[in-house]
């Protein structure tokens, strides 16, 4: 297989011959094994607040969404969830939330300091678009990583689906660059099949991951929420596009596999959205086709059901401990093992990759 340029990435995304796709799955799995190994790193996901000031057209937590029973966890509750992640043997936690000014600079800095003082966990934040002052204070408090999906590399589609706040033009790529300069490990990603996403746009998204040499890459299917313009009664007008990418499992898995080939060292999760589409084996298929991370939910169950980005989210009713038993069994069946330590991005050489004919 020759160099992965725009045309070839797009052709792979559109490939649907199962025998040809076996080559893609095998290459992605070989690159994953050679570059990041058989360990699967577990990150405990803490959904800290469902308040949000934004109005993203795809997300059920958007500010205008009605009928949500919104919540914000206390500092002690977040710390307890982090302790639970540590007790379960995870190496890191991800504190994710809507873009919530109620999670202010001092509050998050104190939470990060407390987790760092109490546990050896790496701390990842995913709190939306925040000021450089907030980001620098949280880095100084000990935060290690930040996740901010750029959602689409197409500026027109981005502005359509991700409206600016008054006086605050949104530029997620610029924030990612600044966070890298501050010393964060940075993660980004996109949804597959977001209305308005063409094959060319998705191929460009994946190439953008390589261009920016991202450390973590989350790719999940778009799942419509009835609380949003993209899942409500106006949805059909979004889907009129001739070249629309489908939001299905196969296309998502192709995007995951191609991402592994484009960014061989990145940490790539099997996402909850994929598990929601295919509860029986969505995560396993992602792990067999390039992914090396899982993010079990350690949010208290009572809050988890209220963090409704889209309906029917996988694993909402299970406690962290019951998820743990289920995950370990599934990993063993795949011949993989739970990663030890914080699972930071590795920087390795492609030397072990016998027979790899992808050019990175
Ligand atoms: N507020 C933060 C942010 O936007 O970065 C973090 C939370 S937000 C819910 C995390 C991610 O969920 C978004 O970056 C988006 O890609 C994904 N997401 C939102 N709505 C979704 C949907 N309807 N289907 C699948 N994924 C969705
Ligand atoms: Fe808020 Fe994030 Fe959802 Fe956008 S994607 S509405 S910023 S929670």
PDB file of N, CA, C and O in Angstrom, residues 152-178:
ATOM      1  N   UNK A 152     -14.424  18.878  13.073  1.00  0.00           N
ATOM      2  CA  UNK A 152     -14.296  18.818  11.618  1.00  0.00           C
ATOM      3  C   UNK A 152     -13.214  19.796  11.196  1.00  0.00           C
ATOM      4  O   UNK A 152     -13.065  20.860  11.801  1.00  0.00           O
ATOM      5  N   UNK A 153     -12.462  19.423  10.158  1.00  0.00           N
ATOM      6  CA  UNK A 153     -11.408  20.323   9.669  1.00  0.00           C
ATOM      7  C   UNK A 153     -11.969  21.309   8.639  1.00  0.00           C
ATOM      8  O   UNK A 153     -11.241  22.162   8.139  1.00  0.00           O
ATOM      9  N   UNK A 154     -13.241  21.178   8.301  1.00  0.00           N
ATOM     10  CA  UNK A 154     -13.835  22.061   7.295  1.00  0.00           C
ATOM     11  C   UNK A 154     -14.388  23.318   7.989  1.00  0.00           C
ATOM     12  O   UNK A 154     -15.358  23.226   8.760  1.00  0.00           O
ATOM     13  N   UNK A 155     -13.796  24.503   7.723  1.00  0.00           N
ATOM     14  CA  UNK A 155     -14.191  25.696   8.481  1.00  0.00           C
ATOM     15  C   UNK A 155     -15.671  26.035   8.347  1.00  0.00           C
ATOM     16  O   UNK A 155     -16.315  26.442   9.313  1.00  0.00           O
ATOM     17  N   UNK A 156     -16.223  25.828   7.143  1.00  0.00           N
ATOM     18  CA  UNK A 156     -17.629  26.201   6.923  1.00  0.00           C
ATOM     19  C   UNK A 156     -18.559  25.300   7.758  1.00  0.00           C
ATOM     20  O   UNK A 156     -19.458  25.772   8.455  1.00  0.00           O
ATOM     21  N   UNK A 157     -18.295  23.992   7.697  1.00  0.00           N
ATOM     22  CA  UNK A 157     -19.116  23.055   8.459  1.00  0.00           C
ATOM     23  C   UNK A 157     -18.937  23.313   9.957  1.00  0.00           C
ATOM     24  O   UNK A 157     -19.902  23.284  10.731  1.00  0.00           O
ATOM     25  N   UNK A 158     -17.693  23.599  10.357  1.00  0.00           N
ATOM     26  CA  UNK A 158     -17.421  23.848  11.783  1.00  0.00           C
ATOM     27  C   UNK A 158     -18.294  24.991  12.300  1.00  0.00           C
ATOM     28  O   UNK A 158     -18.942  24.866  13.344  1.00  0.00           O
ATOM     29  N   UNK A 159     -18.303  26.088  11.567  1.00  0.00           N
ATOM     30  CA  UNK A 159     -19.066  27.241  12.059  1.00  0.00           C
ATOM     31  C   UNK A 159     -20.570  27.005  12.010  1.00  0.00           C
ATOM     32  O   UNK A 159     -21.319  27.527  12.838  1.00  0.00           O
ATOM     33  N   UNK A 160     -20.991  26.161  11.071  1.00  0.00           N
ATOM     34  CA  UNK A 160     -22.415  25.828  10.992  1.00  0.00           C
ATOM     35  C   UNK A 160     -22.867  25.014  12.203  1.00  0.00           C
ATOM     36  O   UNK A 160     -23.919  25.263  12.795  1.00  0.00           O
ATOM     37  N   UNK A 161     -22.054  24.043  12.598  1.00  0.00           N
ATOM     38  CA  UNK A 161     -22.497  23.106  13.643  1.00  0.00           C
ATOM     39  C   UNK A 161     -22.011  23.483  15.029  1.00  0.00           C
ATOM     40  O   UNK A 161     -22.462  22.921  16.021  1.00  0.00           O
ATOM     41  N   UNK A 162     -21.074  24.445  15.089  1.00  0.00           N
ATOM     42  CA  UNK A 162     -20.454  24.806  16.374  1.00  0.00           C
ATOM     43  C   UNK A 162     -20.445  26.327  16.493  1.00  0.00           C
ATOM     44  O   UNK A 162     -19.411  26.978  16.309  1.00  0.00           O
ATOM     45  N   UNK A 163     -21.612  26.908  16.808  1.00  0.00           N
ATOM     46  CA  UNK A 163     -21.709  28.380  16.778  1.00  0.00           C
ATOM     47  C   UNK A 163     -20.770  29.041  17.791  1.00  0.00           C
ATOM     48  O   UNK A 163     -20.537  28.505  18.878  1.00  0.00           O
ATOM     49  N   UNK A 164     -20.255  30.213  17.398  1.00  0.00           N
ATOM     50  CA  UNK A 164     -19.447  31.032  18.319  1.00  0.00           C
ATOM     51  C   UNK A 164     -20.306  31.486  19.490  1.00  0.00           C
ATOM     52  O   UNK A 164     -21.529  31.590  19.383  1.00  0.00           O
ATOM     53  N   UNK A 165     -19.660  31.811  20.591  1.00  0.00           N
ATOM     54  CA  UNK A 165     -20.347  32.530  21.669  1.00  0.00           C
ATOM     55  C   UNK A 165     -20.150  34.019  21.399  1.00  0.00           C
ATOM     56  O   UNK A 165     -19.149  34.411  20.779  1.00  0.00           O
ATOM     57  N   UNK A 166     -21.078  34.879  21.868  1.00  0.00           N
ATOM     58  CA  UNK A 166     -20.934  36.307  21.600  1.00  0.00           C
ATOM     59  C   UNK A 166     -19.560  36.812  22.062  1.00  0.00           C
ATOM     60  O   UNK A 166     -19.153  36.554  23.203  1.00  0.00           O
ATOM     61  N   UNK A 167     -18.829  37.442  21.125  1.00  0.00           N
ATOM     62  CA  UNK A 167     -17.514  38.015  21.461  1.00  0.00           C
ATOM     63  C   UNK A 167     -16.412  36.980  21.662  1.00  0.00           C
ATOM     64  O   UNK A 167     -15.298  37.332  22.054  1.00  0.00           O
ATOM     65  N   UNK A 168     -16.737  35.697  21.415  1.00  0.00           N
ATOM     66  CA  UNK A 168     -15.708  34.655  21.614  1.00  0.00           C
ATOM     67  C   UNK A 168     -15.676  33.702  20.428  1.00  0.00           C
ATOM     68  O   UNK A 168     -16.214  32.600  20.479  1.00  0.00           O
ATOM     69  N   UNK A 169     -15.025  34.133  19.326  1.00  0.00           N
ATOM     70  CA  UNK A 169     -14.965  33.245  18.162  1.00  0.00           C
ATOM     71  C   UNK A 169     -14.260  31.929  18.531  1.00  0.00           C
ATOM     72  O   UNK A 169     -13.293  31.936  19.277  1.00  0.00           O
ATOM     73  N   UNK A 170     -14.821  30.837  18.032  1.00  0.00           N
ATOM     74  CA  UNK A 170     -14.311  29.520  18.414  1.00  0.00           C
ATOM     75  C   UNK A 170     -13.192  29.082  17.487  1.00  0.00           C
ATOM     76  O   UNK A 170     -13.355  29.106  16.269  1.00  0.00           O
ATOM     77  N   UNK A 171     -12.063  28.678  18.053  1.00  0.00           N
ATOM     78  CA  UNK A 171     -10.969  28.138  17.249  1.00  0.00           C
ATOM     79  C   UNK A 171     -10.289  27.025  18.046  1.00  0.00           C
ATOM     80  O   UNK A 171      -9.342  27.251  18.787  1.00  0.00           O
ATOM     81  N   UNK A 172     -10.813  25.820  17.909  1.00  0.00           N
ATOM     82  CA  UNK A 172     -10.315  24.693  18.709  1.00  0.00           C
ATOM     83  C   UNK A 172      -8.890  24.303  18.301  1.00  0.00           C
ATOM     84  O   UNK A 172      -8.093  23.909  19.159  1.00  0.00           O
ATOM     85  N   UNK A 173      -8.571  24.406  17.003  1.00  0.00           N
ATOM     86  CA  UNK A 173      -7.206  24.049  16.592  1.00  0.00           C
ATOM     87  C   UNK A 173      -6.185  24.991  17.227  1.00  0.00           C
ATOM     88  O   UNK A 173      -5.113  24.562  17.663  1.00  0.00           O
ATOM     89  N   UNK A 174      -6.532  26.278  17.307  1.00  0.00           N
ATOM     90  CA  UNK A 174      -5.613  27.250  17.923  1.00  0.00           C
ATOM     91  C   UNK A 174      -5.428  26.916  19.406  1.00  0.00           C
ATOM     92  O   UNK A 174      -4.308  26.977  19.934  1.00  0.00           O
ATOM     93  N   UNK A 175      -6.521  26.537  20.084  1.00  0.00           N
ATOM     94  CA  UNK A 175      -6.384  26.174  21.512  1.00  0.00           C
ATOM     95  C   UNK A 175      -5.507  24.927  21.667  1.00  0.00           C
ATOM     96  O   UNK A 175      -4.690  24.850  22.587  1.00  0.00           O
ATOM     97  N   UNK A 176      -5.650  23.967  20.761  1.00  0.00           N
ATOM     98  CA  UNK A 176      -4.809  22.759  20.830  1.00  0.00           C
ATOM     99  C   UNK A 176      -3.330  23.133  20.708  1.00  0.00           C
ATOM    100  O   UNK A 176      -2.489  22.632  21.460  1.00  0.00           O
ATOM    101  N   UNK A 177      -3.030  24.041  19.770  1.00  0.00           N
ATOM    102  CA  UNK A 177      -1.617  24.465  19.605  1.00  0.00           C
ATOM    103  C   UNK A 177      -1.099  25.135  20.870  1.00  0.00           C
ATOM    104  O   UNK A 177       0.004  24.862  21.332  1.00  0.00           O
ATOM    105  N   UNK A 178      -1.917  26.003  21.457  1.00  0.00           N
ATOM    106  CA  UNK A 178      -1.466  26.711  22.666  1.00  0.00           C
ATOM    107  C   UNK A 178      -1.277  25.735  23.824  1.00  0.00           C
ATOM    108  O   UNK A 178      -0.326  25.850  24.590  1.00  0.00           O
TER     109      UNK A 178
END
